[in-house]
């Protein structure tokens, strides 16, 4: 397809900006909307062949409800959120357009597509699905095709549980009352790397990570397992020699690897 006109709602920064740069490099006509742009989300829905929703999770439903009814069967409505089941269902329900759920499994600052995965979830239609699929494949990304339900279950582990564990580590260390300057004197390279991640999660975009954790429907189930595992680990320490903890670790290793 030539001269495809793409409107990216929330395309002034973050993953929206990443996609805008990618599509512009492929000669697409890209229009971005944001809080301070002249073009609005509704303008994009009325004038673009493809409209991509790239806003915070908490704002996604409202944007889809606004623009969905403005789009027709010849257009594509797509999102870039880290959850897929609810956004895809909302896009299907609010619009006649073709629908694709998309989740790049990386941040916006990557410079090389190699080794980075993009998830696509079919919603409705084939023409635009094949178009966006080909864009990612030809650009060097590894494409994963998934149902919205399977996607959300997997990212509950990869993102929600992972970030929950990082936040818990930071909170526990904070509760010790030990100054970070003093802790840093005893830090190993691995610990320093972990604390850099803790700092990023707690300070840079806490709202983003809170939304990822709380918005995933599978988080509560995983947190219950997390609590049970920590409780069993604590009980295993009662033997005083680490034998029970070692047994738990060996059992986990067999299940995982």
Tab-separated table of C-alpha atoms in Angstrom:
chain	number	residue	atom	x	y	z
A	1	UNK	CA	0.000	0.000	0.000
A	2	UNK	CA	1.273	3.457	-0.883
A	3	UNK	CA	0.638	6.771	0.827
A	4	UNK	CA	-0.968	5.174	3.872
A	5	UNK	CA	-2.057	7.920	6.263
A	6	UNK	CA	-1.580	6.951	9.908
A	7	UNK	CA	-2.842	8.898	12.911
A	8	UNK	CA	-1.190	8.089	16.229
A	9	UNK	CA	-3.097	9.254	19.277
A	10	UNK	CA	-0.454	9.862	21.900
A	11	UNK	CA	2.289	9.884	19.294
A	12	UNK	CA	4.279	12.819	20.656
A	13	UNK	CA	6.389	10.585	22.924
A	14	UNK	CA	6.890	7.055	24.235
A	15	UNK	CA	5.865	4.083	22.125
A	16	UNK	CA	3.648	6.262	19.968
A	17	UNK	CA	6.703	8.282	18.951
A	18	UNK	CA	8.629	5.058	18.279
A	19	UNK	CA	5.922	3.828	15.905
A	20	UNK	CA	5.653	7.225	14.241
A	21	UNK	CA	9.384	7.219	13.504
A	22	UNK	CA	9.231	3.661	12.146
A	23	UNK	CA	6.295	4.379	9.837
A	24	UNK	CA	7.779	7.653	8.616
A	25	UNK	CA	10.965	5.803	7.674
A	26	UNK	CA	8.773	3.578	5.484
A	27	UNK	CA	7.228	6.583	3.713
A	28	UNK	CA	3.876	6.516	5.495
A	29	UNK	CA	2.132	9.830	6.077
A	30	UNK	CA	2.083	10.095	9.867
A	31	UNK	CA	-0.006	12.497	11.937
A	32	UNK	CA	0.411	12.562	15.710
A	33	UNK	CA	-1.986	13.922	18.272
A	34	UNK	CA	-1.337	14.965	21.836
A	35	UNK	CA	-2.511	17.438	24.448
A	36	UNK	CA	-0.934	20.373	22.597
A	37	UNK	CA	-1.312	19.390	18.937
A	38	UNK	CA	-3.702	21.100	16.554
A	39	UNK	CA	-4.993	17.752	15.314
A	40	UNK	CA	-7.339	15.981	17.719
A	41	UNK	CA	-8.081	12.296	18.142
A	42	UNK	CA	-11.409	12.799	16.395
A	43	UNK	CA	-9.685	14.546	13.482
A	44	UNK	CA	-7.363	11.535	13.093
A	45	UNK	CA	-10.273	9.098	13.167
A	46	UNK	CA	-12.052	10.966	10.393
A	47	UNK	CA	-9.059	11.550	8.102
A	48	UNK	CA	-6.575	8.659	8.502
A	49	UNK	CA	-6.493	5.170	7.010
A	50	UNK	CA	-4.990	3.788	10.226
A	51	UNK	CA	-5.554	5.098	13.738
A	52	UNK	CA	-3.330	3.895	16.582
A	53	UNK	CA	-4.220	4.422	20.252
A	54	UNK	CA	-1.043	4.933	22.276
A	55	UNK	CA	-2.171	6.516	25.534
A	56	UNK	CA	-1.894	5.418	29.202
A	57	UNK	CA	-3.856	2.284	30.079
A	58	UNK	CA	-6.332	4.232	32.199
A	59	UNK	CA	-7.163	6.548	29.282
A	60	UNK	CA	-7.387	3.872	26.578
A	61	UNK	CA	-11.062	2.950	27.000
A	62	UNK	CA	-12.185	6.577	26.834
A	63	UNK	CA	-10.203	7.274	23.668
A	64	UNK	CA	-11.519	4.152	21.947
A	65	UNK	CA	-15.093	5.081	22.877
A	66	UNK	CA	-14.537	8.553	21.410
A	67	UNK	CA	-13.005	7.626	18.081
A	68	UNK	CA	-14.451	4.172	17.369
A	69	UNK	CA	-17.862	5.354	16.142
A	70	UNK	CA	-16.167	7.821	13.755
A	71	UNK	CA	-14.350	5.100	11.802
A	72	UNK	CA	-15.543	2.909	8.923
A	73	UNK	CA	-14.917	-0.574	7.523
A	74	UNK	CA	-12.078	0.573	5.271
A	75	UNK	CA	-9.946	1.819	8.166
A	76	UNK	CA	-7.782	0.130	10.798
A	77	UNK	CA	-8.138	0.799	14.523
A	78	UNK	CA	-5.142	-0.443	16.520
A	79	UNK	CA	-3.747	0.004	20.025
A	80	UNK	CA	-0.259	-0.238	21.593
A	81	UNK	CA	-1.230	-0.883	25.211
A	82	UNK	CA	0.388	-3.545	27.388
A	83	UNK	CA	-2.985	-5.271	27.921
A	84	UNK	CA	-4.972	-6.717	25.069
A	85	UNK	CA	-8.234	-8.413	26.054
A	86	UNK	CA	-10.196	-5.334	27.107
A	87	UNK	CA	-8.844	-2.903	24.473
A	88	UNK	CA	-9.447	-5.339	21.598
A	89	UNK	CA	-12.983	-6.041	22.829
A	90	UNK	CA	-13.680	-2.311	23.134
A	91	UNK	CA	-12.347	-1.592	19.636
A	92	UNK	CA	-14.497	-4.347	18.163
A	93	UNK	CA	-17.597	-3.141	19.986
A	94	UNK	CA	-17.227	0.574	19.284
A	95	UNK	CA	-16.243	0.558	15.616
A	96	UNK	CA	-16.857	-1.022	12.207
A	97	UNK	CA	-13.180	-0.669	11.342
A	98	UNK	CA	-10.711	-3.515	11.058
A	99	UNK	CA	-9.110	-4.107	14.462
A	100	UNK	CA	-5.617	-5.199	15.561
A	101	UNK	CA	-4.192	-5.355	19.066
A	102	UNK	CA	-0.461	-4.651	19.190
A	103	UNK	CA	2.082	-4.784	22.033
A	104	UNK	CA	5.783	-4.112	21.383
A	105	UNK	CA	7.687	-5.973	24.117
A	106	UNK	CA	10.342	-3.286	24.590
A	107	UNK	CA	10.752	0.391	25.354
A	108	UNK	CA	10.791	3.308	22.908
A	109	UNK	CA	14.559	3.929	22.955
A	110	UNK	CA	15.747	0.816	21.102
A	111	UNK	CA	17.990	1.431	18.088
A	112	UNK	CA	18.088	-2.088	16.627
A	113	UNK	CA	15.057	-4.276	15.924
A	114	UNK	CA	17.062	-7.492	16.187
A	115	UNK	CA	16.044	-9.625	19.152
A	116	UNK	CA	12.957	-7.584	19.966
A	117	UNK	CA	9.434	-9.021	19.863
A	118	UNK	CA	6.119	-7.496	18.815
A	119	UNK	CA	2.824	-9.205	19.706
A	120	UNK	CA	-0.146	-8.934	17.335
A	121	UNK	CA	-3.672	-10.006	18.245
A	122	UNK	CA	-6.213	-10.429	15.467
A	123	UNK	CA	-9.400	-8.524	16.015
A	124	UNK	CA	-11.283	-8.109	12.752
A	125	UNK	CA	-10.203	-8.102	9.120
A	126	UNK	CA	-7.219	-9.372	7.151
A	127	UNK	CA	-6.040	-6.566	4.857
A	128	UNK	CA	-4.707	-4.221	7.508
A	129	UNK	CA	-3.514	-7.080	9.719
A	130	UNK	CA	-1.275	-8.298	6.908
A	131	UNK	CA	-0.093	-4.719	6.311
A	132	UNK	CA	1.084	-4.074	9.876
A	133	UNK	CA	2.471	-7.610	10.193
A	134	UNK	CA	4.619	-7.115	7.103
A	135	UNK	CA	5.894	-3.785	8.406
A	136	UNK	CA	7.245	-5.333	11.594
A	137	UNK	CA	8.670	-8.427	9.885
A	138	UNK	CA	10.435	-6.415	7.164
A	139	UNK	CA	11.797	-4.031	9.808
A	140	UNK	CA	13.520	-6.923	11.559
A	141	UNK	CA	11.266	-7.486	14.572
A	142	UNK	CA	10.271	-10.953	15.738
A	143	UNK	CA	6.506	-11.282	15.415
A	144	UNK	CA	4.399	-13.190	17.943
A	145	UNK	CA	0.763	-13.866	17.043
A	146	UNK	CA	-1.497	-14.424	20.035
A	147	UNK	CA	-5.046	-14.230	21.286
A	148	UNK	CA	-5.745	-11.308	23.635
A	149	UNK	CA	-6.420	-13.756	26.477
A	150	UNK	CA	-3.132	-15.629	26.035
A	151	UNK	CA	-1.232	-12.353	25.754
A	152	UNK	CA	-2.598	-11.005	29.027
A	153	UNK	CA	-1.830	-14.237	30.877
A	154	UNK	CA	1.775	-14.224	29.658
A	155	UNK	CA	2.463	-10.554	30.403
A	156	UNK	CA	0.982	-11.048	33.871
A	157	UNK	CA	4.169	-13.035	34.519
A	158	UNK	CA	6.625	-11.100	32.364
A	159	UNK	CA	5.464	-7.646	33.418
A	160	UNK	CA	2.974	-7.573	36.314
A	161	UNK	CA	4.662	-10.181	38.543
A	162	UNK	CA	8.123	-9.022	37.531
A	163	UNK	CA	7.435	-5.382	38.398
A	164	UNK	CA	5.565	-6.386	41.571
A	165	UNK	CA	8.669	-8.253	42.728
A	166	UNK	CA	10.895	-5.259	41.935
A	167	UNK	CA	8.632	-2.919	43.897
A	168	UNK	CA	8.521	-5.365	46.820
A	169	UNK	CA	12.333	-5.452	46.934
A	170	UNK	CA	12.492	-1.677	47.062
A	171	UNK	CA	9.814	-1.442	49.735
A	172	UNK	CA	11.496	-4.045	51.950
A	173	UNK	CA	14.840	-2.253	51.752
A	174	UNK	CA	13.113	1.062	52.486
A	175	UNK	CA	11.486	-0.478	55.572
A	176	UNK	CA	14.894	-1.452	56.981
A	177	UNK	CA	15.673	2.214	57.408
A	178	UNK	CA	19.235	1.733	56.156
A	179	UNK	CA	20.502	4.711	54.097
A	180	UNK	CA	21.226	3.856	50.464
A	181	UNK	CA	24.592	5.610	50.724
A	182	UNK	CA	25.614	3.132	53.407
A	183	UNK	CA	24.155	0.134	51.579
A	184	UNK	CA	26.010	1.167	48.420
A	185	UNK	CA	29.365	0.653	50.155
A	186	UNK	CA	28.627	-3.089	50.377
A	187	UNK	CA	26.877	-3.461	47.009
A	188	UNK	CA	27.776	-6.172	44.525
A	189	UNK	CA	27.416	-5.567	40.760
A	190	UNK	CA	24.238	-7.662	40.670
A	191	UNK	CA	22.713	-5.721	43.568
A	192	UNK	CA	23.594	-2.380	41.967
A	193	UNK	CA	21.867	-3.451	38.764
A	194	UNK	CA	18.780	-4.486	40.716
A	195	UNK	CA	18.676	-1.200	42.597
A	196	UNK	CA	18.937	0.752	39.346
A	197	UNK	CA	15.803	-1.067	38.227
A	198	UNK	CA	14.100	-0.405	41.576
A	199	UNK	CA	14.912	3.288	41.219
A	200	UNK	CA	13.523	3.388	37.678
A	201	UNK	CA	10.265	1.710	38.656
A	202	UNK	CA	9.705	3.729	41.841
A	203	UNK	CA	10.758	7.139	40.583
A	204	UNK	CA	10.509	7.564	36.818
A	205	UNK	CA	7.011	6.346	35.899
A	206	UNK	CA	5.322	4.813	38.972
A	207	UNK	CA	1.883	5.427	37.458
A	208	UNK	CA	2.763	3.301	34.417
A	209	UNK	CA	3.953	0.344	36.487
A	210	UNK	CA	1.013	0.641	38.894
A	211	UNK	CA	-1.383	0.503	35.933
A	212	UNK	CA	0.387	-2.515	34.404
A	213	UNK	CA	0.173	-4.420	37.693
A	214	UNK	CA	-3.336	-3.457	38.787
A	215	UNK	CA	-4.898	-3.550	35.324
A	216	UNK	CA	-4.010	-7.136	34.463
A	217	UNK	CA	-6.858	-9.528	35.378
A	218	UNK	CA	-4.368	-12.296	36.279
A	219	UNK	CA	-2.302	-10.287	38.776
A	220	UNK	CA	-4.298	-11.239	41.866
A	221	UNK	CA	-3.848	-14.934	41.121
A	222	UNK	CA	-0.080	-14.519	40.753
A	223	UNK	CA	0.231	-12.386	43.879
A	224	UNK	CA	-1.551	-15.118	45.846
A	225	UNK	CA	1.028	-17.624	44.566
A	226	UNK	CA	3.801	-15.137	45.417
A	227	UNK	CA	2.548	-14.856	48.989
A	228	UNK	CA	2.391	-18.647	49.349
A	229	UNK	CA	5.914	-19.081	47.976
A	230	UNK	CA	7.382	-16.450	50.321
A	231	UNK	CA	5.566	-18.045	53.243
A	232	UNK	CA	6.987	-21.474	52.364
A	233	UNK	CA	10.453	-19.999	51.982
A	234	UNK	CA	10.203	-18.414	55.397
A	235	UNK	CA	9.101	-21.701	56.968
A	236	UNK	CA	11.994	-23.469	55.244
A	237	UNK	CA	14.461	-21.270	57.136
A	238	UNK	CA	13.395	-22.749	60.467
A	239	UNK	CA	15.766	-25.727	60.081
A	240	UNK	CA	18.657	-23.281	60.474
A	241	UNK	CA	20.886	-24.963	57.892
A	242	UNK	CA	19.221	-24.071	54.586
A	243	UNK	CA	18.466	-27.681	53.621
A	244	UNK	CA	14.728	-27.117	53.185
A	245	UNK	CA	15.275	-23.910	51.213
A	246	UNK	CA	17.718	-25.760	48.940
A	247	UNK	CA	15.073	-28.447	48.362
A	248	UNK	CA	12.530	-25.789	47.368
A	249	UNK	CA	15.038	-24.237	44.968
A	250	UNK	CA	15.860	-27.592	43.377
A	251	UNK	CA	12.142	-28.364	42.907
A	252	UNK	CA	11.573	-24.990	41.249
A	253	UNK	CA	14.575	-25.525	38.973
A	254	UNK	CA	13.184	-28.878	37.798
A	255	UNK	CA	9.834	-27.278	36.971
A	256	UNK	CA	11.396	-24.342	35.130
A	257	UNK	CA	14.401	-25.777	33.358
